Short mmCIF file of C-alpha atoms in Angstrom, two decimals:
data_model
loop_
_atom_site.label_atom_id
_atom_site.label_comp_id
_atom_site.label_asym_id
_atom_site.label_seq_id
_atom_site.Cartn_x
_atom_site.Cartn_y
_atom_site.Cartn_z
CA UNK A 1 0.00 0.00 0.00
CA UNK A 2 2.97 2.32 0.09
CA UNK A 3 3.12 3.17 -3.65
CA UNK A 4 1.72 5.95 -5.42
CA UNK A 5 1.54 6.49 -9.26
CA UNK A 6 3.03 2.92 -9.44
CA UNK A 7 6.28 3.60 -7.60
CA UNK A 8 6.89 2.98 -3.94
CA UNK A 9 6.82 5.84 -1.77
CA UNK A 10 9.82 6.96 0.13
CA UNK A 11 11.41 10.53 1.38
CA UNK A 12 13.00 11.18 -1.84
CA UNK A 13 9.97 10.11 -3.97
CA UNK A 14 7.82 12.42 -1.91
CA UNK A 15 9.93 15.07 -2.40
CA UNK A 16 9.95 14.44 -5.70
CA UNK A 17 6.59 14.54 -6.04
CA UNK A 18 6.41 17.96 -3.61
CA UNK A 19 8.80 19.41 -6.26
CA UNK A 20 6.47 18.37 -9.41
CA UNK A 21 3.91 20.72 -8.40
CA UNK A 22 4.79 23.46 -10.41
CA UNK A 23 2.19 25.33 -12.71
CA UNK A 24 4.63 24.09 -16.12
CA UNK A 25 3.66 20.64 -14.71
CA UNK A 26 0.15 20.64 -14.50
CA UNK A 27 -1.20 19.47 -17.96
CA UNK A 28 1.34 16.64 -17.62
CA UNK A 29 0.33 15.81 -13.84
CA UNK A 30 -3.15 15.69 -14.92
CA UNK A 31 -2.80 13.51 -17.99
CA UNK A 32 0.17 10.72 -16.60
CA UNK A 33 -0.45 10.64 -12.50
CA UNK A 34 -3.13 13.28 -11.27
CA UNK A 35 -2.88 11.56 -8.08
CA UNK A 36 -0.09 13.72 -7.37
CA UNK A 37 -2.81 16.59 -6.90
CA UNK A 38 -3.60 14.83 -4.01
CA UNK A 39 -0.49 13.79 -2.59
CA UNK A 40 -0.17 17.24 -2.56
CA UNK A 41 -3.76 17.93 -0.33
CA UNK A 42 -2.19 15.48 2.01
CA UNK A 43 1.17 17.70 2.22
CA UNK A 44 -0.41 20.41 3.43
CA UNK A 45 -2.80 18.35 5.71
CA UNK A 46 0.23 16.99 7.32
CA UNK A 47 1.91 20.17 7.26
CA UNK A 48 -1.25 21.37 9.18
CA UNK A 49 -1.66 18.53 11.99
CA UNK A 50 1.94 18.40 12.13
CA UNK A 51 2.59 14.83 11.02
CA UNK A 52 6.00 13.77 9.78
CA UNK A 53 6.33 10.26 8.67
CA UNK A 54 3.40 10.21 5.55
CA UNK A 55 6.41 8.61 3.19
CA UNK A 56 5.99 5.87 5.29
CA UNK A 57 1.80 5.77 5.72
CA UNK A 58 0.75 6.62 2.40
CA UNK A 59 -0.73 4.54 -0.20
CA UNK A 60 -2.99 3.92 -3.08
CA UNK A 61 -5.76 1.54 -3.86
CA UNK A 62 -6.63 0.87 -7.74
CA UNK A 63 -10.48 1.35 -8.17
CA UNK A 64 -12.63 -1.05 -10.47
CA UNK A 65 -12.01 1.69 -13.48
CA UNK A 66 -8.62 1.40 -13.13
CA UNK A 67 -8.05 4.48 -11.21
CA UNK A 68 -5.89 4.78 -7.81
CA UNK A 69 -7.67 6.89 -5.04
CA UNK A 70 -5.21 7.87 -2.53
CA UNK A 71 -5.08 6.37 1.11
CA UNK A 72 -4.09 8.15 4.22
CA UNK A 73 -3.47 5.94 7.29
CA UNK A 74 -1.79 6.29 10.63
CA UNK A 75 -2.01 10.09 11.75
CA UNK A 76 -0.14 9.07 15.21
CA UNK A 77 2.59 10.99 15.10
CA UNK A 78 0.32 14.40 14.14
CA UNK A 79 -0.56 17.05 16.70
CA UNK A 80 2.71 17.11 18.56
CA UNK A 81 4.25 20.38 19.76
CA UNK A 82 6.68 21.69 16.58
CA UNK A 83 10.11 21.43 17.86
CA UNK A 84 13.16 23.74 16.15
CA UNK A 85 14.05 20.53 14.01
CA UNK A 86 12.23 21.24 10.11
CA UNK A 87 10.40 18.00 9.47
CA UNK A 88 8.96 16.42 6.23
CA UNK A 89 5.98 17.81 6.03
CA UNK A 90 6.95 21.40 5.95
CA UNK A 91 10.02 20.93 3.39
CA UNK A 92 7.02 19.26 1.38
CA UNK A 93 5.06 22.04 1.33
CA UNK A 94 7.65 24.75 0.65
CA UNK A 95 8.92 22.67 -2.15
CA UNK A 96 5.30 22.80 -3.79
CA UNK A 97 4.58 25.59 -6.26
CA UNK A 98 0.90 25.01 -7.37
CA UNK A 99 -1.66 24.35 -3.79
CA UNK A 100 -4.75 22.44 -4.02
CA UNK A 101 -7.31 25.41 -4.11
CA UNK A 102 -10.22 23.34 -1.78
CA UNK A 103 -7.76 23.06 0.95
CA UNK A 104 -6.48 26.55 0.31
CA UNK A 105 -10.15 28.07 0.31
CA UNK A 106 -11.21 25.79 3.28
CA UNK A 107 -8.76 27.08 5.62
CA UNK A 108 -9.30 30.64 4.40
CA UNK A 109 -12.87 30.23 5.65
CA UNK A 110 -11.99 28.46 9.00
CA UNK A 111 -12.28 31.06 12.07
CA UNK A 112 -10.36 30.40 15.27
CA UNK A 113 -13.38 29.68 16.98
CA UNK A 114 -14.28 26.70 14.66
CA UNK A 115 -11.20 25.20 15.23
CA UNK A 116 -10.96 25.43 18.99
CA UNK A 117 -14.53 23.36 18.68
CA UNK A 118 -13.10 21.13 16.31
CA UNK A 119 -9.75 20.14 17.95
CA UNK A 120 -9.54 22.19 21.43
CA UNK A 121 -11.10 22.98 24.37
CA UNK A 122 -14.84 22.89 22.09
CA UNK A 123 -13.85 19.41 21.27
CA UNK A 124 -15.85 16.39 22.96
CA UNK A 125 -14.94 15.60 26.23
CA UNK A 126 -11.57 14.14 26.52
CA UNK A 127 -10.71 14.58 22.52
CA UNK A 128 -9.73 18.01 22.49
CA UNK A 129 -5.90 19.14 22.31
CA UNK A 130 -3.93 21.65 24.48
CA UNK A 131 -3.80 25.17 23.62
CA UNK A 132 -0.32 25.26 22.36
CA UNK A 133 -1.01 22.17 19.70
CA UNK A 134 -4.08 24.41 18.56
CA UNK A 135 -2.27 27.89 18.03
CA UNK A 136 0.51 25.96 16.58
CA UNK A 137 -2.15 24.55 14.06
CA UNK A 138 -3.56 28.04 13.63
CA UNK A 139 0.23 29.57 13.12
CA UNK A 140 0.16 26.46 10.36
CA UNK A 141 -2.05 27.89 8.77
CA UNK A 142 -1.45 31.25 8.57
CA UNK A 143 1.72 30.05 6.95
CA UNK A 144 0.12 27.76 4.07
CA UNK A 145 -1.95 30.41 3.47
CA UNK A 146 1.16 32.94 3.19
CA UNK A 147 2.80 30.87 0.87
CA UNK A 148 -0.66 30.12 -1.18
CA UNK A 149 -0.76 34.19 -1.16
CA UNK A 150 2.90 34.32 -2.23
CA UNK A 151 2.55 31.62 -5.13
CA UNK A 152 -0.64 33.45 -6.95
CA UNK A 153 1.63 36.60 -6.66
CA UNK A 154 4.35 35.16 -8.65
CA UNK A 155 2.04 32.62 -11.11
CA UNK A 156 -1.51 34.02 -10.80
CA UNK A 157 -4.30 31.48 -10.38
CA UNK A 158 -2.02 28.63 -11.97
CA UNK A 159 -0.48 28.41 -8.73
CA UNK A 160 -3.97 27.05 -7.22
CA UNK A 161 -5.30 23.42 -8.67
#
């Protein structure tokens, strides 16, 4: 289950893929793997919860009509407090040149409130996370959508898929 667009998934191949997001890419992404468009949703979902070791919990599943849908499993090493150390996920996401416009447009809409009662003190009882995990989720954020920002500055709306 670790292989996406037919080749087994690793540090290097995810970078790889992180690095293929580029708006000169897109036509071929979409024709020869447009899984990769959502390789790179997960990138900045990881980037988001904080989770580091996707290369190794990532997969894809071929669907009746011959298509893969992509698989993310195993999210416990996400929500930890961000050390000084740059993980994956981050590198990932600064290596990316076109963002997935859903994801980018979601977290645009999402108010601080919303996500203390998604993932914080609003959670259900027991569930919810500490207030340093959640403003280092919001600070996550702010940052994709910097970068998002910064990306449509230098390519216009071919920086958003």
């Amino acid at each position: 289950p670790r292989t996406v667009g037919g080749t087994l998934a690793d540090e290097a191949y995810m970078m790889a893929i992180a690095q293929s997001l580029h708006p000169a890419n897109r036509d071929a992404i979409q024709a020869d793997v447009p899984i990769y468009f959502d390789v790179g949703r997960a990138f900045v979902f990881d980037y988001l919860i904080y989770n580091n070791d996707r290369a190794r919990n990532l997969g894809t599943i071929s669907l009746p009509d011959g298509s893969d849908r992509l698989i993310l499993f195993d999210h416990g090493l996400a929500f930890g407090v961000e050390g000084k150390d740059k993980k994956s996920a981050v590198t990932y996401v600064e290596a990316m040149q076109m963002m997935p416009s859903d994801v980018i447009d979601r977290l645009r809409s999402l108010t601080e409130p919303e996500l203390q009662s998604l993932v914080g003190t609003g959670a259900p009882a027991g569930t919810g996370l500490s207030d340093k995990i959640v403003s280092q989720i919001w600070e996550r954020r702010a940052a994709i959508l910097r970068k998002a920002d910064d990306l449509v500055a230098l390519y216009g709306n071919l920086a958003l898929y």
